[in-house]
Short mmCIF file of C-alpha atoms in Angstrom, two decimals:
data_model
loop_
_atom_site.label_atom_id
_atom_site.label_comp_id
_atom_site.label_asym_id
_atom_site.label_seq_id
_atom_site.Cartn_x
_atom_site.Cartn_y
_atom_site.Cartn_z
CA MET A 447 -2.09 -29.92 8.53
CA LEU A 448 -0.29 -26.63 8.74
CA TYR A 449 3.29 -26.97 9.73
CA ARG A 450 3.97 -25.56 13.19
CA GLY A 451 7.60 -26.18 13.93
CA LYS A 452 9.93 -23.41 14.81
CA PHE A 453 11.91 -21.71 12.10
CA ALA A 454 15.59 -20.66 12.20
CA ASP A 455 14.65 -17.23 13.51
CA GLY A 456 12.77 -18.53 16.54
CA GLY A 457 9.06 -18.33 15.62
CA ASP A 458 6.55 -19.99 13.30
CA GLY A 459 5.43 -18.45 10.12
CA ARG A 460 1.96 -17.20 11.32
CA GLU A 461 3.37 -15.78 14.56
CA MET A 462 6.02 -13.94 12.69
CA ALA A 463 3.57 -12.45 10.27
CA SER A 464 0.87 -11.51 12.76
CA LYS A 465 3.35 -9.73 15.11
CA ARG A 466 6.12 -8.91 12.61
CA GLN A 467 8.65 -8.99 15.38
CA ARG A 468 12.00 -7.38 14.73
CA THR A 469 13.69 -9.39 17.43
CA VAL A 470 13.92 -13.15 17.57
CA ASP A 471 14.85 -15.60 20.17
CA ALA A 472 18.39 -16.59 20.05
CA GLY A 473 19.43 -20.23 20.14
CA SER A 474 15.97 -21.72 19.52
CA SER A 475 16.09 -25.53 18.71
CA PHE A 476 14.01 -27.34 16.27
CA TYR A 477 12.78 -30.84 16.67
CA GLY A 478 10.19 -30.92 13.82
CA SER A 479 6.49 -31.88 13.94
CA PRO A 480 4.32 -34.69 12.83
CA GLY A 481 4.19 -34.74 9.10
CA SER A 482 7.23 -32.53 8.63
CA SER A 483 10.35 -33.52 6.59
CA TYR A 484 12.53 -32.67 9.56
CA MET A 485 12.22 -35.26 12.32
CA TYR A 486 14.26 -35.82 15.46
CA ASN A 487 14.97 -39.61 15.76
CA PRO A 488 16.90 -40.54 18.97
CA SER A 489 19.87 -42.75 18.04
CA PRO A 490 20.57 -45.91 20.11
CA TYR A 491 24.16 -45.29 19.40
CA GLY A 492 24.42 -42.15 21.50
CA TYR A 493 24.51 -38.51 20.71
CA VAL A 494 23.81 -37.37 17.16
CA SER A 495 23.83 -33.91 15.76
CA GLN A 496 20.42 -32.37 15.11
CA PRO A 497 19.34 -31.44 11.67
CA PRO A 498 19.66 -27.81 10.90
CA PRO A 499 16.52 -25.75 11.39
CA PRO A 500 14.69 -24.99 8.05
CA PRO A 501 14.84 -21.48 6.68
CA PHE A 502 12.14 -18.79 7.21
CA PRO A 503 9.49 -19.45 4.40
CA VAL A 504 9.54 -16.21 2.54
CA VAL A 505 9.79 -15.37 -1.31
CA ARG A 506 10.41 -12.09 -3.04
CA LEU A 507 8.23 -11.01 -6.04
CA ARG A 508 9.10 -8.68 -8.84
CA GLY A 509 7.13 -7.22 -11.69
CA LEU A 510 3.71 -7.09 -9.85
CA PRO A 511 0.99 -5.01 -11.50
CA PHE A 512 0.71 -1.55 -9.98
CA ASP A 513 -2.96 -2.14 -9.04
CA CYS A 514 -2.07 -5.63 -7.51
CA THR A 515 -3.85 -6.57 -4.26
CA GLU A 516 -3.04 -9.07 -1.60
CA THR A 517 -5.95 -11.25 -2.97
CA ASP A 518 -4.15 -11.25 -6.41
CA VAL A 519 -1.05 -12.63 -4.86
CA ALA A 520 -2.98 -15.16 -2.85
CA GLU A 521 -4.61 -16.33 -6.05
CA PHE A 522 -1.31 -16.36 -7.85
CA PHE A 523 -0.03 -18.76 -5.26
CA HIS A 524 -3.30 -20.77 -5.30
CA GLY A 525 -3.08 -23.92 -3.17
CA LEU A 526 -0.28 -22.63 -0.92
CA ASP A 527 -0.67 -21.34 2.68
CA ILE A 528 -0.25 -17.52 2.54
CA VAL A 529 0.69 -16.00 5.89
CA ASP A 530 1.46 -12.55 4.89
CA VAL A 531 2.00 -10.26 1.77
CA LEU A 532 4.09 -7.05 2.04
CA PHE A 533 4.24 -4.54 -0.88
CA VAL A 534 7.33 -2.50 -1.23
CA HIS A 535 7.19 1.24 -1.91
CA LYS A 536 10.11 3.44 -3.10
CA GLY A 537 9.89 7.31 -3.31
CA GLY A 538 6.21 7.11 -2.15
CA LYS A 539 5.08 4.80 -4.90
CA PHE A 540 4.51 1.10 -5.30
CA SER A 541 7.69 -0.41 -6.70
CA GLY A 542 6.18 -3.50 -8.27
CA GLU A 543 7.95 -5.65 -5.69
CA GLY A 544 6.78 -7.54 -2.69
CA PHE A 545 7.32 -10.33 -0.20
CA CYS A 546 5.14 -13.34 0.50
CA VAL A 547 5.40 -15.40 3.66
CA LEU A 548 4.34 -18.95 3.36
CA GLY A 549 2.97 -21.50 5.84
CA TYR A 550 6.11 -23.65 6.03
CA PRO A 551 9.54 -24.02 4.36
CA LEU A 552 8.71 -26.75 1.84
CA GLN A 553 6.08 -24.45 0.16
CA VAL A 554 8.99 -22.07 -0.99
CA ASP A 555 9.90 -24.67 -3.58
CA PHE A 556 6.31 -24.82 -4.91
CA ALA A 557 6.15 -21.01 -4.99
CA LEU A 558 9.26 -20.91 -7.09
CA GLN A 559 7.50 -22.97 -9.73
CA ARG A 560 5.24 -20.03 -10.24
CA ASN A 561 8.17 -17.92 -11.45
CA ARG A 562 7.30 -16.03 -14.60
CA GLN A 563 3.60 -16.87 -14.51
CA ASN A 564 1.06 -14.11 -15.03
CA ILE A 565 -0.89 -11.81 -12.70
CA GLY A 566 -3.23 -10.13 -15.22
CA ARG A 567 -1.03 -9.30 -18.24
CA ARG A 568 2.26 -9.21 -16.41
CA TYR A 569 4.56 -12.05 -15.64
CA VAL A 570 5.87 -12.09 -12.18
CA GLU A 571 9.37 -13.12 -11.11
CA VAL A 572 9.61 -15.19 -7.94
CA PHE A 573 12.94 -15.44 -5.93
CA ARG A 574 14.11 -17.09 -2.75
CA SER A 575 14.47 -14.55 -0.01
CA LYS A 576 15.56 -14.39 3.63
CA ARG A 577 14.05 -13.32 6.86
CA GLN A 578 16.41 -10.36 7.17
CA GLU A 579 15.30 -9.03 3.77
CA TYR A 580 11.63 -9.35 4.75
CA TYR A 581 12.31 -7.54 8.07
CA LYS A 582 14.27 -4.75 6.41
CA ALA A 583 11.34 -4.16 4.07
CA ILE A 584 9.01 -4.09 6.98
CA ALA A 585 11.13 -1.62 8.88
CA ASN A 586 11.22 0.73 5.79
CA GLU A 587 7.47 0.53 5.37
CA VAL A 588 6.90 1.23 9.05
CA SER A 589 9.36 4.15 8.99
CA ASP A 590 7.51 5.72 6.02
CA ALA A 591 4.15 5.16 7.63
CA ARG A 592 5.15 6.86 10.99
CA GLY A 593 6.56 10.01 9.48
CA GLY A 594 7.76 11.97 6.59
CA SER A 595 6.92 9.33 3.96
CA PRO A 596 6.02 11.00 0.57
CA ARG A 597 3.43 8.13 0.20
CA ARG A 598 1.81 9.19 3.47
CA SER A 599 2.15 12.94 3.25
CA ALA A 600 1.49 13.50 -0.40
CA PRO A 601 -2.11 14.65 -1.19
CA ARG A 602 -4.25 11.95 -2.56
CA ALA A 603 -6.08 12.36 -5.93
CA LYS A 604 -8.88 14.87 -5.55
CA SER A 605 -11.55 12.53 -6.91
CA TYR A 606 -10.40 9.83 -4.36
CA ASP A 607 -10.94 12.08 -1.44
CA GLU A 608 -14.13 13.75 -2.76
CA GLY A 609 -15.56 10.20 -3.31
CA LYS A 610 -15.04 9.30 0.29
CA ASP A 611 -16.12 12.60 1.70
CA SER A 612 -19.29 12.77 -0.28
CA ALA A 613 -20.38 9.19 0.33
CA GLU A 614 -23.41 8.78 2.52
CA HIS A 615 -22.69 7.04 5.79
CA THR A 616 -24.85 4.12 6.89
CA GLY A 617 -22.91 3.03 9.92
CA VAL A 618 -20.79 0.43 7.87
CA LEU A 619 -17.21 0.78 6.95
CA ARG A 620 -15.20 -1.38 4.62
CA LEU A 621 -11.56 -2.03 5.57
CA ARG A 622 -8.96 -2.96 2.99
CA GLY A 623 -5.29 -3.80 3.32
CA LEU A 624 -5.59 -5.94 6.45
CA PRO A 625 -2.95 -8.45 7.32
CA PHE A 626 -4.15 -11.87 6.58
CA SER A 627 -3.44 -12.78 10.21
CA ALA A 628 -5.60 -9.96 11.60
CA ASN A 629 -8.51 -11.09 13.75
CA LYS A 630 -11.54 -9.46 15.31
CA ASP A 631 -9.64 -8.46 18.43
CA ASP A 632 -7.09 -6.63 16.30
CA ILE A 633 -9.87 -4.62 14.56
CA MET A 634 -11.55 -3.83 17.77
CA ASP A 635 -8.32 -2.38 19.09
CA PHE A 636 -7.87 -0.46 15.83
CA PHE A 637 -11.29 1.20 16.59
CA LYS A 638 -10.81 1.21 20.37
CA GLU A 639 -12.46 4.63 20.65
CA TYR A 640 -15.74 3.18 19.56
CA VAL A 641 -18.08 0.56 21.15
CA LEU A 642 -17.93 -2.49 18.99
CA SER A 643 -18.59 -6.19 19.56
CA GLU A 644 -17.29 -9.34 17.72
CA ASP A 645 -20.70 -9.61 16.09
CA SER A 646 -20.26 -6.20 14.50
CA ILE A 647 -17.00 -7.18 12.72
CA HIS A 648 -17.10 -9.40 9.65
CA ILE A 649 -13.75 -10.53 8.14
CA VAL A 650 -14.20 -11.38 4.48
CA MET A 651 -13.05 -14.71 3.18
CA ASN A 652 -12.04 -15.69 -0.29
CA SER A 653 -13.50 -18.64 -2.20
CA GLU A 654 -11.14 -21.00 -0.34
CA GLY A 655 -12.22 -19.88 2.96
CA ARG A 656 -9.08 -17.82 3.80
CA PRO A 657 -8.94 -14.10 4.78
CA SER A 658 -9.01 -11.84 1.71
CA GLY A 659 -7.52 -8.73 3.46
CA GLU A 660 -10.85 -7.00 3.74
CA ALA A 661 -13.45 -6.66 6.53
CA TYR A 662 -16.71 -4.76 7.29
CA VAL A 663 -17.32 -3.12 10.58
CA GLU A 664 -20.83 -2.00 11.73
CA PHE A 665 -20.84 0.87 14.06
CA GLU A 666 -23.61 1.92 16.39
CA ASN A 667 -24.76 4.73 14.06
CA ALA A 668 -23.78 6.70 11.04
CA ASP A 669 -22.08 9.43 13.04
CA ASP A 670 -19.67 7.02 14.56
CA SER A 671 -18.74 5.54 11.17
CA LYS A 672 -18.20 9.08 9.74
CA ALA A 673 -15.94 10.00 12.69
CA ALA A 674 -14.11 6.69 12.37
CA MET A 675 -13.00 7.74 8.86
CA ALA A 676 -10.41 9.86 10.62
CA LYS A 677 -8.44 6.58 11.00
CA ASP A 678 -8.21 6.14 7.10
CA ARG A 679 -4.66 5.07 6.26
CA MET A 680 -3.58 4.62 9.80
CA THR A 681 -1.60 1.45 10.65
CA LEU A 682 -2.68 -1.74 12.16
CA GLY A 683 0.55 -3.35 13.17
CA SER A 684 2.88 -2.39 10.32
CA ARG A 685 0.11 -2.17 7.59
CA TYR A 686 -1.73 1.05 6.83
CA ILE A 687 -5.57 0.32 6.49
CA GLU A 688 -7.78 2.01 3.96
CA LEU A 689 -11.39 2.76 4.96
CA PHE A 690 -14.40 3.26 2.74
CA PRO A 691 -17.93 4.12 3.62
CA SER A 692 -20.18 1.12 2.84
CA THR A 693 -23.67 -0.29 3.15
CA HIS A 694 -25.35 -3.36 4.80
CA GLY A 695 -26.05 -4.69 1.37
CA GLU A 696 -22.46 -4.41 0.03
CA MET A 697 -21.39 -6.02 3.21
CA GLU A 698 -23.71 -8.98 2.97
CA ASP A 699 -22.84 -9.48 -0.71
CA ALA A 700 -19.09 -9.73 0.21
CA ILE A 701 -19.62 -12.08 3.10
CA SER A 702 -21.84 -14.37 1.05
CA ARG A 703 -19.32 -14.47 -1.76
CA GLY A 704 -16.67 -15.92 0.71
CA ARG A 705 -18.90 -18.65 1.97
#
């Protein structure tokens, strides 16, 4: 059962990751939840001090491969509840660092046990982190995405652009880089200029039945999917989303792999 108690900063892990709030409710109290290690037990002897609220469950990663994906991080922390993954960029390039928000505080200790284990050929260092460090990284990424970021304004590789431009449109787009907490409503809002239904949106799951960070969207026609490519690398929340022309076959294969 996923831990749902309140963290020290006033929100549970999944709420924080899905909304990535910069402001938190001051003075929130914590009373624990069934199954948590923090329980409030009334004392027959009068007032007792409440246990301190647990820390926000986030770790910092260093030494990530430069082609690392959110799915790679989720597999690295296999068995843990991954709420969000944030990659850090410096000077417009991926720095090899990132943050991972976990489902509840106790899982931080398990995450630290993965320190210096490998993703691909590179070992990854895992450190304790704090809510403030995670939020600061989010603020920097959002600032870069909204204006003046070398990562956003620099021309992409010619072959990358040409591949997308020359691809035949079938009415299906693949989305990459979605927050793990993103749902169909979020995607419909991202494409609010187009007529979409919940049945036309397919969030891809990994082998464990958890969101992989990818999704497929079926538009009414190929012209709409081609026009929607204008939203390539625009942000959903604080994450920029990559779009790729796709096919119904590719979509069905990806969906079936996650079943």
